CSV table of C-alpha atoms and ligand atoms in Angstrom, one decimal:
chain,number,residue,atom,x,y,z
A,1350,MET,CA,-14.4,5.9,-22.8
A,1351,LYS,CA,-12.2,6.2,-19.9
A,1352,GLU,CA,-9.5,3.8,-18.9
A,1353,GLY,CA,-6.9,3.5,-16.2
A,1354,THR,CA,-5.1,1.4,-13.5
A,1355,VAL,CA,-6.0,1.5,-9.9
A,1356,LEU,CA,-3.8,-0.1,-7.4
A,1357,ILE,CA,-4.8,-1.2,-3.9
A,1358,ILE,CA,-2.2,-1.2,-1.3
A,1359,GLY,CA,-2.3,-1.8,2.5
A,1360,ARG,CA,-1.1,-4.0,5.1
A,1361,PRO,CA,-2.2,-7.6,5.2
A,1362,ASN,CA,-5.7,-8.5,6.0
A,1363,VAL,CA,-7.3,-5.1,5.7
A,1364,GLY,CA,-9.6,-6.3,3.0
A,1365,LYS,CA,-8.1,-5.5,-0.4
A,1366,SER,CA,-8.9,-8.7,-2.1
A,1367,THR,CA,-12.5,-8.7,-0.7
A,1368,PHE,CA,-12.8,-5.1,-2.2
A,1369,VAL,CA,-11.7,-6.1,-5.6
A,1370,ASN,CA,-14.0,-9.2,-5.7
A,1371,ASN,CA,-17.0,-7.1,-4.8
A,1372,VAL,CA,-16.2,-4.4,-7.3
A,1373,ILE,CA,-15.6,-6.9,-10.0
A,1374,GLY,CA,-18.7,-8.8,-9.1
A,1375,GLN,CA,-17.0,-12.2,-9.0
A,1376,LYS,CA,-14.3,-13.8,-7.2
A,1377,VAL,CA,-11.0,-12.9,-8.7
A,1378,ALA,CA,-8.8,-13.1,-5.7
A,1379,ILE,CA,-8.9,-15.5,-2.7
A,1380,THR,CA,-9.5,-14.1,0.7
A,1381,SER,CA,-9.2,-15.3,4.2
A,1382,PRO,CA,-9.2,-14.2,7.8
A,1383,LYS,CA,-5.5,-15.0,8.0
A,1384,PRO,CA,-3.0,-12.3,6.9
A,1385,GLN,CA,-0.8,-12.7,3.9
A,1386,THR,CA,-3.4,-14.6,1.8
A,1387,THR,CA,-2.5,-12.9,-1.5
A,1388,ARG,CA,0.9,-13.8,-2.7
A,1389,PHE,CA,1.1,-11.9,-6.0
A,1390,PRO,CA,-0.5,-8.9,-7.7
A,1391,ILE,CA,-3.7,-9.8,-9.2
A,1392,LYS,CA,-5.0,-7.8,-12.2
A,1393,ALA,CA,-8.7,-7.7,-12.9
A,1394,LEU,CA,-10.8,-5.9,-15.3
A,1395,TYR,CA,-13.8,-3.7,-14.3
A,1396,GLU,CA,-16.1,-2.4,-17.1
A,1397,ASP,CA,-19.1,-0.3,-17.2
A,1398,GLU,CA,-20.6,2.3,-19.5
A,1399,ARG,CA,-18.0,4.8,-18.4
A,1400,GLY,CA,-15.0,2.7,-19.3
A,1401,LYS,CA,-12.5,0.2,-18.1
A,1402,ILE,CA,-10.5,0.0,-14.9
A,1403,ILE,CA,-7.7,-2.4,-14.3
A,1404,PHE,CA,-7.7,-3.1,-10.6
A,1405,VAL,CA,-4.4,-4.3,-9.1
A,1406,ASP,CA,-4.9,-6.1,-5.8
A,1407,THR,CA,-1.5,-6.4,-4.2
A,1408,PRO,CA,-0.2,-8.8,-1.4
A,1409,GLY,CA,-0.2,-7.0,2.0
A,1410,PHE,CA,3.2,-5.5,2.2
A,1411,LEU,CA,5.4,-7.2,4.7
A,1412,ASP,CA,7.6,-5.6,7.1
A,1413,LYS,CA,9.9,-8.5,7.7
A,1414,ALA,CA,10.5,-10.1,4.4
A,1415,SER,CA,13.1,-12.7,5.0
A,1416,SER,CA,11.9,-15.9,3.1
A,1417,PRO,CA,12.2,-16.1,-0.7
A,1418,LEU,CA,8.5,-15.9,-1.0
A,1419,SER,CA,7.9,-12.8,1.0
A,1420,LYS,CA,10.9,-11.1,-0.6
A,1421,ARG,CA,9.5,-11.8,-3.9
A,1422,THR,CA,6.0,-10.7,-2.8
A,1423,ASN,CA,7.3,-7.3,-1.7
A,1424,GLN,CA,9.3,-7.0,-5.0
A,1425,GLN,CA,6.3,-7.6,-7.1
A,1426,THR,CA,4.2,-5.1,-5.1
A,1427,LEU,CA,6.8,-2.5,-5.8
A,1428,GLN,CA,7.1,-3.4,-9.4
A,1429,ALA,CA,3.3,-3.2,-9.8
A,1430,ILE,CA,3.5,0.4,-8.4
A,1431,ASN,CA,6.1,1.3,-10.9
A,1432,GLU,CA,4.3,-0.2,-13.8
A,1433,GLY,CA,2.2,3.0,-14.2
A,1434,VAL,CA,-0.8,3.5,-11.9
A,1435,ASP,CA,-3.3,6.3,-12.3
A,1436,VAL,CA,-5.0,6.0,-8.8
A,1437,VAL,CA,-3.7,4.5,-5.6
A,1438,LEU,CA,-6.2,3.3,-3.1
A,1439,TYR,CA,-4.4,3.1,0.4
A,1440,MET,CA,-6.7,0.8,2.4
A,1441,ILE,CA,-6.7,0.7,6.2
A,1442,ASP,CA,-8.6,-1.3,8.8
A,1443,PRO,CA,-9.4,0.9,11.9
A,1444,THR,CA,-10.5,-2.2,13.8
A,1445,ARG,CA,-6.7,-2.9,14.2
A,1446,LYS,CA,-4.1,-0.8,16.0
A,1447,ARG,CA,-1.8,1.2,14.0
A,1448,ASP,CA,1.5,-0.5,14.0
A,1449,TYR,CA,5.0,-0.5,12.6
A,1450,GLU,CA,3.9,-2.5,9.6
A,1451,GLU,CA,1.3,0.3,8.8
A,1452,GLY,CA,4.0,2.9,9.0
A,1453,LYS,CA,6.0,1.0,6.4
A,1454,VAL,CA,3.1,0.8,3.9
A,1455,LEU,CA,2.3,4.5,4.4
A,1456,GLY,CA,6.0,5.3,3.7
A,1457,ILE,CA,5.6,3.5,0.5
A,1458,VAL,CA,2.3,5.2,-0.4
A,1459,ARG,CA,4.0,8.6,0.3
A,1460,LYS,CA,6.7,7.9,-2.1
A,1461,ILE,CA,4.4,7.2,-5.0
A,1462,ASN,CA,4.3,10.7,-6.3
A,1463,LYS,CA,2.4,10.9,-9.6
A,1464,PRO,CA,-0.9,9.3,-9.3
A,1465,LYS,CA,-4.1,10.4,-7.4
A,1466,LYS,CA,-4.3,8.9,-3.9
A,1467,ILE,CA,-7.5,8.1,-2.0
A,1468,LEU,CA,-7.7,6.9,1.5
A,1469,VAL,CA,-10.0,4.0,1.9
A,1470,ILE,CA,-11.2,3.3,5.4
A,1471,ASN,CA,-12.6,-0.4,5.3
A,1472,LYS,CA,-14.7,-2.5,7.6
A,1473,THR,CA,-17.0,0.3,8.7
A,1474,ASP,CA,-19.7,-2.3,9.2
A,1475,LEU,CA,-17.9,-3.7,12.2
A,1476,GLU,CA,-19.1,-2.2,15.5
A,1477,GLU,CA,-16.3,-3.4,17.7
A,1478,LYS,CA,-13.6,-1.2,19.1
A,1479,SER,CA,-12.3,1.2,16.6
A,1480,TYR,CA,-8.9,2.6,16.5
A,1481,LEU,CA,-9.9,5.3,14.1
A,1482,PRO,CA,-8.4,8.1,16.2
A,1483,GLN,CA,-5.0,6.6,15.5
A,1484,TYR,CA,-5.6,7.0,11.8
A,1485,LYS,CA,-7.1,10.5,12.0
A,1486,PHE,CA,-3.9,12.3,10.9
A,1487,LEU,CA,-4.2,10.6,7.6
A,1488,GLU,CA,-7.3,12.4,6.8
A,1489,ASP,CA,-5.2,15.7,6.5
A,1490,GLU,CA,-2.8,14.0,4.3
A,1491,PHE,CA,-5.2,12.5,1.8
A,1492,LYS,CA,-7.5,14.9,0.0
A,1493,GLU,CA,-10.0,12.2,-0.6
A,1494,VAL,CA,-11.2,9.8,2.1
A,1495,PHE,CA,-14.0,7.2,1.6
A,1496,ALA,CA,-15.3,5.0,4.4
A,1497,ILE,CA,-16.6,1.8,3.1
A,1498,SER,CA,-17.4,-1.9,3.8
A,1499,ALA,CA,-15.9,-4.1,1.2
A,1500,LEU,CA,-17.6,-7.1,2.6
A,1501,LYS,CA,-21.1,-5.6,2.9
A,1502,ASN,CA,-20.6,-3.6,-0.5
A,1503,MET,CA,-21.3,-0.3,1.3
A,1504,HIS,CA,-20.4,3.1,-0.2
A,1505,ILE,CA,-18.5,1.5,-3.1
A,1506,LYS,CA,-20.4,3.5,-5.7
A,1507,PRO,CA,-19.2,6.9,-4.8
A,1508,LEU,CA,-15.7,5.7,-4.6
A,1509,LEU,CA,-16.0,4.3,-8.1
A,1510,ASP,CA,-17.4,7.7,-9.2
A,1511,LYS,CA,-14.4,9.5,-7.8
A,1512,ILE,CA,-12.0,7.0,-9.5
A,1513,PHE,CA,-13.6,7.5,-12.9
A,1514,SER,CA,-13.4,11.3,-12.3
A,1515,TYR,CA,-9.6,11.0,-12.1
A,1516,LEU,CA,-9.3,8.7,-15.2
A,1517,LYS,CA,-8.4,10.1,-18.5
A,1518,GLU,CA,-10.0,9.2,-21.9
A,1519,SER,CA,-9.0,5.8,-23.3
A,1520,ARG,CA,-5.6,4.6,-23.8
A,1521,PRO,CA,-6.4,1.0,-24.9
A,1522,LYS,CA,-4.3,-0.7,-22.4
A,1523,ALA,CA,-6.7,-3.4,-21.2
A,1524,ASP,CA,-7.2,-4.8,-24.6
A,1525,ARG,CA,-3.6,-5.4,-25.1
A,1526,LEU,CA,-3.5,-7.3,-21.9
A,1527,MET,CA,-6.2,-9.6,-22.9
A,1528,ASP,CA,-5.2,-13.0,-24.3
A,1529,GLU,CA,-7.2,-16.1,-24.7
A,1530,ASN,CA,-5.2,-18.1,-22.1
A,1531,ARG,CA,-6.3,-15.8,-19.3
A,1532,VAL,CA,-9.2,-16.4,-17.2
A,1533,TYR,CA,-11.5,-13.4,-17.8
A,1534,PRO,CA,-11.8,-10.9,-16.2
A,1535,LEU,CA,-8.5,-11.7,-14.6
A,1536,LEU,CA,-5.7,-10.3,-16.7
A,1537,ASN,CA,-2.6,-12.0,-15.4
A,1538,GLN,CA,-3.8,-15.5,-14.4
A,1539,ASP,CA,-4.1,-18.6,-16.5
A,1540,SER,CA,-6.3,-21.5,-15.5
A,1541,LYS,CA,-3.6,-23.3,-13.7
A,1542,ILE,CA,-2.8,-20.3,-11.4
A,1543,PHE,CA,-6.6,-19.6,-10.9
A,1544,ILE,CA,-7.2,-23.2,-9.8
A,1545,SER,CA,-4.2,-23.3,-7.5
A,1546,GLU,CA,-5.4,-20.1,-5.9
A,1547,LEU,CA,-8.8,-21.5,-5.2
A,1548,ILE,CA,-7.2,-24.7,-3.6
A,1549,ARG,CA,-4.8,-22.4,-1.6
A,1550,GLU,CA,-7.7,-20.4,-0.3
A,1551,LYS,CA,-9.3,-23.6,1.2
A,1552,ILE,CA,-5.9,-24.3,3.0
A,1553,PHE,CA,-6.1,-20.8,4.5
A,1554,LEU,CA,-9.8,-21.4,5.5
A,1555,LYS,CA,-9.5,-25.0,6.7
A,1556,THR,CA,-6.1,-25.4,8.4
A,1557,GLY,CA,-4.7,-24.1,11.6
A,1558,LYS,CA,-2.6,-21.0,12.2
A,1559,GLU,CA,0.8,-21.6,10.7
A,1560,VAL,CA,0.0,-24.4,8.3
A,1561,PRO,CA,-1.0,-22.3,5.2
A,1562,TYR,CA,2.3,-20.5,5.3
A,1563,THR,CA,4.1,-23.8,4.9
A,1564,THR,CA,2.3,-24.5,1.7
A,1565,THR,CA,2.0,-23.8,-2.0
A,1566,VAL,CA,-0.2,-25.4,-4.7
A,1567,ILE,CA,0.9,-26.7,-8.0
A,1568,VAL,CA,-1.7,-27.7,-10.7
A,1569,ASP,CA,0.1,-30.2,-12.8
A,1570,ARG,CA,-2.6,-31.1,-15.3
A,1571,ILE,CA,-5.9,-30.0,-16.6
A,1572,ASN,CA,-7.4,-32.4,-19.2
A,1573,GLU,CA,-10.8,-32.2,-20.7
A,1574,ARG,CA,-12.2,-35.7,-21.1
A,1575,LYS,CA,-14.4,-36.7,-24.1
A,1576,ASN,CA,-17.5,-36.7,-21.7
A,1577,GLY,CA,-16.9,-32.9,-21.1
A,1578,MET,CA,-15.5,-33.5,-17.6
A,1579,LEU,CA,-12.4,-31.7,-16.4
A,1580,TYR,CA,-9.6,-33.8,-14.9
A,1581,ILE,CA,-7.4,-31.8,-12.7
A,1582,LYS,CA,-4.3,-33.1,-11.1
A,1583,ALA,CA,-2.9,-30.8,-8.3
A,1584,ARG,CA,-0.5,-31.1,-5.4
A,1585,ILE,CA,-0.2,-29.2,-2.1
A,1586,LEU,CA,3.3,-28.9,-1.2
A,1587,THR,CA,4.3,-28.4,2.4
A,1588,THR,CA,7.6,-28.1,4.3
A,1589,GLU,CA,7.4,-30.9,6.9
A,1590,ASP,CA,5.7,-34.3,7.3
A,1591,ARG,CA,3.8,-33.1,10.4
A,1592,TYR,CA,2.1,-30.4,8.3
A,1593,LYS,CA,1.4,-33.0,5.6
A,1594,LYS,CA,-0.4,-35.2,8.3
A,1595,MET,CA,-2.4,-32.0,9.2
A,1596,LEU,CA,-3.3,-31.2,5.7
A,1597,ILE,CA,-4.5,-34.8,5.1
A,1598,GLY,CA,-6.3,-35.0,8.4
A,1599,GLU,CA,-7.6,-38.2,10.1
A,1600,GLY,CA,-8.6,-40.7,7.6
A,1601,GLY,CA,-8.0,-38.2,4.9
A,1602,ARG,CA,-10.9,-36.1,6.0
A,1603,LYS,CA,-9.2,-32.6,5.8
A,1604,ILE,CA,-7.9,-33.1,2.3
A,1605,LYS,CA,-11.3,-34.5,1.1
A,1606,GLU,CA,-13.1,-31.5,2.6
A,1607,MET,CA,-10.8,-28.9,0.9
A,1608,GLY,CA,-10.7,-30.8,-2.3
A,1609,SER,CA,-14.5,-30.9,-2.4
A,1610,MET,CA,-14.9,-27.2,-1.6
A,1611,ALA,CA,-12.4,-26.2,-4.4
A,1612,ARG,CA,-14.0,-28.7,-6.9
A,1613,LYS,CA,-17.5,-27.1,-6.4
A,1614,GLU,CA,-15.9,-23.7,-7.0
A,1615,ILE,CA,-14.0,-24.8,-10.0
A,1616,GLU,CA,-17.2,-26.4,-11.3
A,1617,LEU,CA,-19.2,-23.2,-10.8
A,1618,ALA,CA,-16.4,-21.1,-12.5
A,1619,THR,CA,-16.0,-23.5,-15.5
A,1620,LYS,CA,-19.6,-24.7,-15.7
A,1621,LYS,CA,-18.1,-28.2,-16.2
A,1622,LYS,CA,-18.1,-31.3,-14.1
A,1623,VAL,CA,-14.7,-31.6,-12.4
A,1624,PHE,CA,-12.6,-34.5,-11.0
A,1625,LEU,CA,-9.9,-33.0,-8.8
A,1626,ASP,CA,-7.1,-35.3,-8.1
A,1627,LEU,CA,-5.4,-33.6,-5.0
A,1628,LEU,CA,-2.3,-34.9,-3.2
A,1629,VAL,CA,-0.2,-33.6,-0.4
A,1630,GLU,CA,3.6,-33.9,-0.8
A,1631,THR,CA,6.5,-32.8,1.6
A,1632,ASP,CA,9.0,-30.7,-0.1
A,1633,PRO,CA,11.1,-28.7,2.2
A,1634,HIS,CA,12.5,-26.6,-0.7
A,1635,TRP,CA,9.5,-25.5,-2.5
A,1636,GLN,CA,10.0,-21.8,-1.8
A,1637,LYS,CA,13.5,-22.0,-3.3
A,1638,THR,CA,12.3,-24.1,-6.2
A,1639,TYR,CA,9.3,-22.0,-7.2
A,1640,PHE,CA,9.8,-18.5,-5.6
A,1641,SER,CA,13.5,-17.5,-6.0
B,2905,GTP,N1,-16.5,-7.2,8.5
B,2905,GTP,C1,-15.7,-7.0,7.5
B,2905,GTP,N2,-14.7,-7.8,7.2
B,2905,GTP,C2,-14.1,-7.5,6.0
B,2905,GTP,C3,-14.3,-6.5,5.3
B,2905,GTP,N3,-13.4,-6.5,4.1
B,2905,GTP,C4,-12.8,-7.7,4.4
B,2905,GTP,N4,-13.1,-8.3,5.5
B,2905,GTP,C5,-12.6,-9.6,6.1
B,2905,GTP,O1,-11.2,-9.3,6.4
B,2905,GTP,C6,-10.5,-10.6,6.2
B,2905,GTP,C7,-9.2,-10.3,5.1
B,2905,GTP,O2,-9.8,-9.9,3.9
B,2905,GTP,P1,-8.9,-10.1,2.5
B,2905,GTP,O3,-9.7,-9.4,1.4
B,2905,GTP,O4,-8.4,-11.4,2.4
B,2905,GTP,O5,-7.7,-9.0,3.0
B,2905,GTP,P2,-6.4,-8.7,2.2
B,2905,GTP,O6,-6.2,-7.2,2.6
B,2905,GTP,O7,-6.5,-9.0,0.8
B,2905,GTP,O8,-5.2,-9.5,2.8
B,2905,GTP,P3,-3.9,-10.0,2.4
B,2905,GTP,O9,-4.1,-10.7,0.9
B,2905,GTP,O10,-3.4,-11.0,3.3
B,2905,GTP,O11,-3.0,-8.8,2.2
B,2905,GTP,C8,-11.5,-11.6,5.6
B,2905,GTP,O12,-11.9,-12.4,6.6
B,2905,GTP,C9,-12.5,-10.7,5.0
B,2905,GTP,O13,-13.9,-11.3,5.0
B,2905,GTP,C10,-15.3,-5.5,5.7
B,2905,GTP,O14,-15.6,-4.5,5.0
B,2905,GTP,N5,-16.0,-5.8,6.7
B,2906,MG,MG1,-5.5,-10.2,-0.4
């Protein structure tokens, strides 16, 4: 059996989390059309008859990391790279112009010297204007290039075959990472983090431009009641009262909608009835409190 760690790196919004979800075959990482959705490296286990792959989905590397959260995000990505990676997938999105941020990520990818590197061109299902010529030079730099659609699950199989061809026979690393508090196949999230991520995704999907970036989600309690129902208490923290208002929405409609979407997904994942007690609080200092 083969085993190894595969790290996915790329600027925000290229489709890293979408790729990991589709390869794993279930939602392990939240995704949204807004950049900077992922906030910490997510480790998930892929298994088939050939062996095990630990996929590490990283937050899109940020050029300007000034807040405690974005600094920590970048640090964790660098740390994940240094933890021992066998294959690096450098993912690009040719529907967007190459920019300074892309250069920054490429600089990091170039510095990773030991592992095998594969260039992954994502979003090939889209027919809109392509900036692929701007990325052409990369094809000389990377020996292996795969054009895929993470969303439509296109051309993923040959990429997986290539990854396995790079991996060595088993070093039982994934087993060591398994522990019963984890949400399988996630290797580094417990249920509180998993649930807070699902709620955070709804904020990214359902609120306006800047609102998601002012928020974090804290799950305070998960209790299983005698009747088998899960009672979950969670709070959305935001930096200002005006954002709190937007998150709650008129007559509480927004928070209800987000809560209900999240609850349904938690029910699906846990196969239990869920009562989600979701509140919004203003806390201008949450970044300092929780992320520095
Ligand atoms: N059309 C198309 N859309 C895609 C594809 N892959 C991802 N997307 C979309 O691109 C957006 C960003 O996807 P994510 O998976 O959240 O991107 P990410 O790279 O993880 O982003 P960050 O976590 O912010 O770094 C979402 O709206 C996805 O649905 C693809 O292959 N085709
Ligand atoms: Mg992501």
